[in-house]
Amino acid sequence: MGSGERGSRLAKLVEKALRPLIEPLGARIEHLENIEIDPYGPRIVIQLSSLGNVETVFIDASPDGVEAVYTIRIEKGLNKNRVEEEISNTIEYSEELQGIEEYDVAYDPDEGELTITLRARMIAELPTIQELRRIVDEAVSKII
């Protein structure tokens, strides 16, 4: 087997291994920007980008659970406390996000950058990128 064949086979195996982590979030393998594997953790960290209205998603998966950090562009100059409170309330009381064990919301009004960190036991309990964007848009529309 030549190096080209081995590389192609390896790429197919990596794609097969990553699909269960990427597709439940509504992303595709083409969105994969970076991957790190820590065998001592054990854990895997995946960065997704070019996701439309969501700039990046970092997924940190380990036997203890999964953490996803979403960076989303919204309007600049909104009231920081109101944005964070409205998004937090939406996450807290949303039926779609009942599998979320912990969350954190941070908004930078100067950059218009919203960072949402969600922690769950399994990746299937995280919202898709599209669901999260819809939730953010609904929450922000209450503020504007």
mmCIF file of C-alpha atoms in Angstrom:
data_model
loop_
_atom_site.group_PDB
_atom_site.id
_atom_site.type_symbol
_atom_site.label_atom_id
_atom_site.label_comp_id
_atom_site.label_asym_id
_atom_site.label_seq_id
_atom_site.Cartn_x
_atom_site.Cartn_y
_atom_site.Cartn_z
ATOM 1 C CA MET A 1 0.000 0.000 0.000
ATOM 2 C CA GLY A 2 1.487 3.348 -1.074
ATOM 3 C CA SER A 3 1.598 6.469 1.058
ATOM 4 C CA GLY A 4 -1.228 8.049 -0.984
ATOM 5 C CA GLU A 5 -3.475 5.049 -0.346
ATOM 6 C CA ARG A 6 -2.590 5.059 3.373
ATOM 7 C CA GLY A 7 -3.344 8.779 3.595
ATOM 8 C CA SER A 8 -6.681 8.320 1.863
ATOM 9 C CA ARG A 9 -7.574 5.407 4.131
ATOM 10 C CA LEU A 10 -6.557 7.375 7.213
ATOM 11 C CA ALA A 11 -8.663 10.357 6.114
ATOM 12 C CA LYS A 12 -11.704 8.090 5.704
ATOM 13 C CA LEU A 13 -11.168 6.536 9.143
ATOM 14 C CA VAL A 14 -10.804 9.955 10.813
ATOM 15 C CA GLU A 15 -13.926 11.203 9.059
ATOM 16 C CA LYS A 16 -15.841 8.114 10.203
ATOM 17 C CA ALA A 17 -14.662 8.650 13.790
ATOM 18 C CA LEU A 18 -15.556 12.369 13.855
ATOM 19 C CA ARG A 19 -19.007 12.240 12.257
ATOM 20 C CA PRO A 20 -20.768 11.208 15.507
ATOM 21 C CA LEU A 21 -19.281 14.266 17.224
ATOM 22 C CA ILE A 22 -19.937 16.780 14.457
ATOM 23 C CA GLU A 23 -23.231 15.822 12.823
ATOM 24 C CA PRO A 24 -25.437 15.990 15.982
ATOM 25 C CA LEU A 25 -24.535 19.678 16.129
ATOM 26 C CA GLY A 26 -25.802 20.242 12.597
ATOM 27 C CA ALA A 27 -22.297 20.639 11.140
ATOM 28 C CA ARG A 28 -20.480 18.753 8.399
ATOM 29 C CA ILE A 29 -16.961 17.411 8.152
ATOM 30 C CA GLU A 30 -16.158 20.352 5.850
ATOM 31 C CA HIS A 31 -16.558 22.653 8.871
ATOM 32 C CA LEU A 32 -13.716 20.911 10.705
ATOM 33 C CA GLU A 33 -10.957 23.434 11.365
ATOM 34 C CA ASN A 34 -8.795 21.644 13.928
ATOM 35 C CA ILE A 35 -8.657 18.517 16.061
ATOM 36 C CA GLU A 36 -6.574 17.599 19.095
ATOM 37 C CA ILE A 37 -6.539 14.232 20.820
ATOM 38 C CA ASP A 38 -5.232 13.864 24.363
ATOM 39 C CA PRO A 39 -4.827 10.130 25.050
ATOM 40 C CA TYR A 40 -4.041 10.798 28.725
ATOM 41 C CA GLY A 41 -7.241 12.758 29.346
ATOM 42 C CA PRO A 42 -8.702 10.962 27.528
ATOM 43 C CA ARG A 43 -10.340 13.718 25.545
ATOM 44 C CA ILE A 44 -10.789 15.104 22.080
ATOM 45 C CA VAL A 45 -11.060 18.797 21.187
ATOM 46 C CA ILE A 46 -12.608 19.768 17.870
ATOM 47 C CA GLN A 47 -12.851 23.235 16.329
ATOM 48 C CA LEU A 48 -15.532 23.926 13.739
ATOM 49 C CA SER A 49 -15.736 27.121 11.707
ATOM 50 C CA SER A 50 -17.434 28.672 8.653
ATOM 51 C CA LEU A 51 -20.830 27.871 10.098
ATOM 52 C CA GLY A 52 -22.776 30.846 8.781
ATOM 53 C CA ASN A 53 -23.958 33.052 11.644
ATOM 54 C CA VAL A 54 -21.963 31.071 14.190
ATOM 55 C CA GLU A 55 -18.278 31.875 13.850
ATOM 56 C CA THR A 56 -16.727 28.970 15.726
ATOM 57 C CA VAL A 57 -17.621 26.019 17.899
ATOM 58 C CA PHE A 58 -15.121 24.254 20.124
ATOM 59 C CA ILE A 59 -16.137 20.812 21.317
ATOM 60 C CA ASP A 60 -14.245 19.240 24.221
ATOM 61 C CA ALA A 61 -15.393 15.652 24.714
ATOM 62 C CA SER A 62 -14.187 13.338 27.464
ATOM 63 C CA PRO A 63 -15.644 10.487 29.549
ATOM 64 C CA ASP A 64 -16.819 13.158 32.033
ATOM 65 C CA GLY A 65 -19.058 14.781 29.447
ATOM 66 C CA VAL A 66 -18.918 17.300 26.661
ATOM 67 C CA GLU A 67 -18.414 21.036 26.632
ATOM 68 C CA ALA A 68 -19.220 23.179 23.618
ATOM 69 C CA VAL A 69 -18.148 26.809 23.303
ATOM 70 C CA TYR A 70 -20.030 28.747 20.617
ATOM 71 C CA THR A 71 -18.891 32.151 19.348
ATOM 72 C CA ILE A 72 -21.766 34.021 17.718
ATOM 73 C CA ARG A 73 -21.871 37.481 16.140
ATOM 74 C CA ILE A 74 -24.804 39.637 17.174
ATOM 75 C CA GLU A 75 -25.427 43.372 17.111
ATOM 76 C CA LYS A 76 -22.804 45.593 18.675
ATOM 77 C CA GLY A 77 -23.582 48.050 21.441
ATOM 78 C CA LEU A 78 -26.408 46.187 23.177
ATOM 79 C CA ASN A 79 -26.726 46.304 26.958
ATOM 80 C CA LYS A 80 -24.307 43.612 28.205
ATOM 81 C CA ASN A 81 -26.325 42.699 31.298
ATOM 82 C CA ARG A 82 -29.631 42.473 29.436
ATOM 83 C CA VAL A 83 -28.159 40.294 26.682
ATOM 84 C CA GLU A 84 -26.504 37.913 29.132
ATOM 85 C CA GLU A 85 -29.611 37.760 31.337
ATOM 86 C CA GLU A 86 -32.038 37.168 28.456
ATOM 87 C CA ILE A 87 -29.861 34.440 26.902
ATOM 88 C CA SER A 88 -29.328 32.821 30.317
ATOM 89 C CA ASN A 89 -33.074 32.810 31.031
ATOM 90 C CA THR A 90 -33.781 31.321 27.624
ATOM 91 C CA ILE A 91 -31.229 28.553 28.201
ATOM 92 C CA GLU A 92 -32.468 27.930 31.736
ATOM 93 C CA TYR A 93 -36.134 27.536 30.810
ATOM 94 C CA SER A 94 -35.923 26.119 27.280
ATOM 95 C CA GLU A 95 -37.448 22.679 26.772
ATOM 96 C CA GLU A 96 -34.898 22.033 24.015
ATOM 97 C CA LEU A 97 -31.979 22.515 26.402
ATOM 98 C CA GLN A 98 -33.018 20.340 29.326
ATOM 99 C CA GLY A 99 -29.926 18.143 28.894
ATOM 100 C CA ILE A 100 -27.634 21.079 29.626
ATOM 101 C CA GLU A 101 -26.021 20.660 33.035
ATOM 102 C CA GLU A 102 -24.126 23.966 33.173
ATOM 103 C CA TYR A 103 -23.855 27.031 30.996
ATOM 104 C CA ASP A 104 -22.101 30.360 30.801
ATOM 105 C CA VAL A 105 -22.945 33.399 28.685
ATOM 106 C CA ALA A 106 -20.615 36.321 27.935
ATOM 107 C CA TYR A 107 -21.289 39.252 25.612
ATOM 108 C CA ASP A 108 -18.758 41.822 24.402
ATOM 109 C CA PRO A 109 -20.786 44.872 23.259
ATOM 110 C CA ASP A 110 -17.780 46.505 21.580
ATOM 111 C CA GLU A 111 -17.176 43.517 19.298
ATOM 112 C CA GLY A 112 -20.759 42.229 19.096
ATOM 113 C CA GLU A 113 -19.427 38.833 20.138
ATOM 114 C CA LEU A 114 -21.517 36.423 22.184
ATOM 115 C CA THR A 115 -19.797 33.409 23.739
ATOM 116 C CA ILE A 116 -21.997 30.613 25.049
ATOM 117 C CA THR A 117 -20.519 27.638 26.872
ATOM 118 C CA LEU A 118 -22.756 24.600 27.345
ATOM 119 C CA ARG A 119 -21.903 21.452 29.309
ATOM 120 C CA ALA A 120 -23.793 18.174 29.000
ATOM 121 C CA ARG A 121 -23.238 14.471 29.646
ATOM 122 C CA MET A 122 -23.516 13.533 25.957
ATOM 123 C CA ILE A 123 -23.147 15.376 22.676
ATOM 124 C CA ALA A 124 -26.718 14.454 21.727
ATOM 125 C CA GLU A 125 -27.945 16.665 24.598
ATOM 126 C CA LEU A 126 -26.404 19.777 23.031
ATOM 127 C CA PRO A 127 -28.511 21.872 20.664
ATOM 128 C CA THR A 128 -27.666 21.992 17.000
ATOM 129 C CA ILE A 129 -25.893 25.114 15.811
ATOM 130 C CA GLN A 130 -29.101 26.159 14.050
ATOM 131 C CA GLU A 131 -31.235 25.649 17.198
ATOM 132 C CA LEU A 132 -28.839 27.685 19.290
ATOM 133 C CA ARG A 133 -28.759 30.488 16.718
ATOM 134 C CA ARG A 134 -32.580 30.566 16.694
ATOM 135 C CA ILE A 135 -32.653 30.746 20.504
ATOM 136 C CA VAL A 136 -30.113 33.603 20.461
ATOM 137 C CA ASP A 137 -32.034 35.485 17.761
ATOM 138 C CA GLU A 138 -35.298 35.168 19.734
ATOM 139 C CA ALA A 139 -33.639 36.369 22.940
ATOM 140 C CA VAL A 140 -31.918 39.322 21.235
ATOM 141 C CA SER A 141 -35.160 40.347 19.489
ATOM 142 C CA LYS A 142 -36.714 40.869 22.954
ATOM 143 C CA ILE A 143 -33.970 43.377 23.768
ATOM 144 C CA ILE A 144 -33.895 45.397 20.552
#
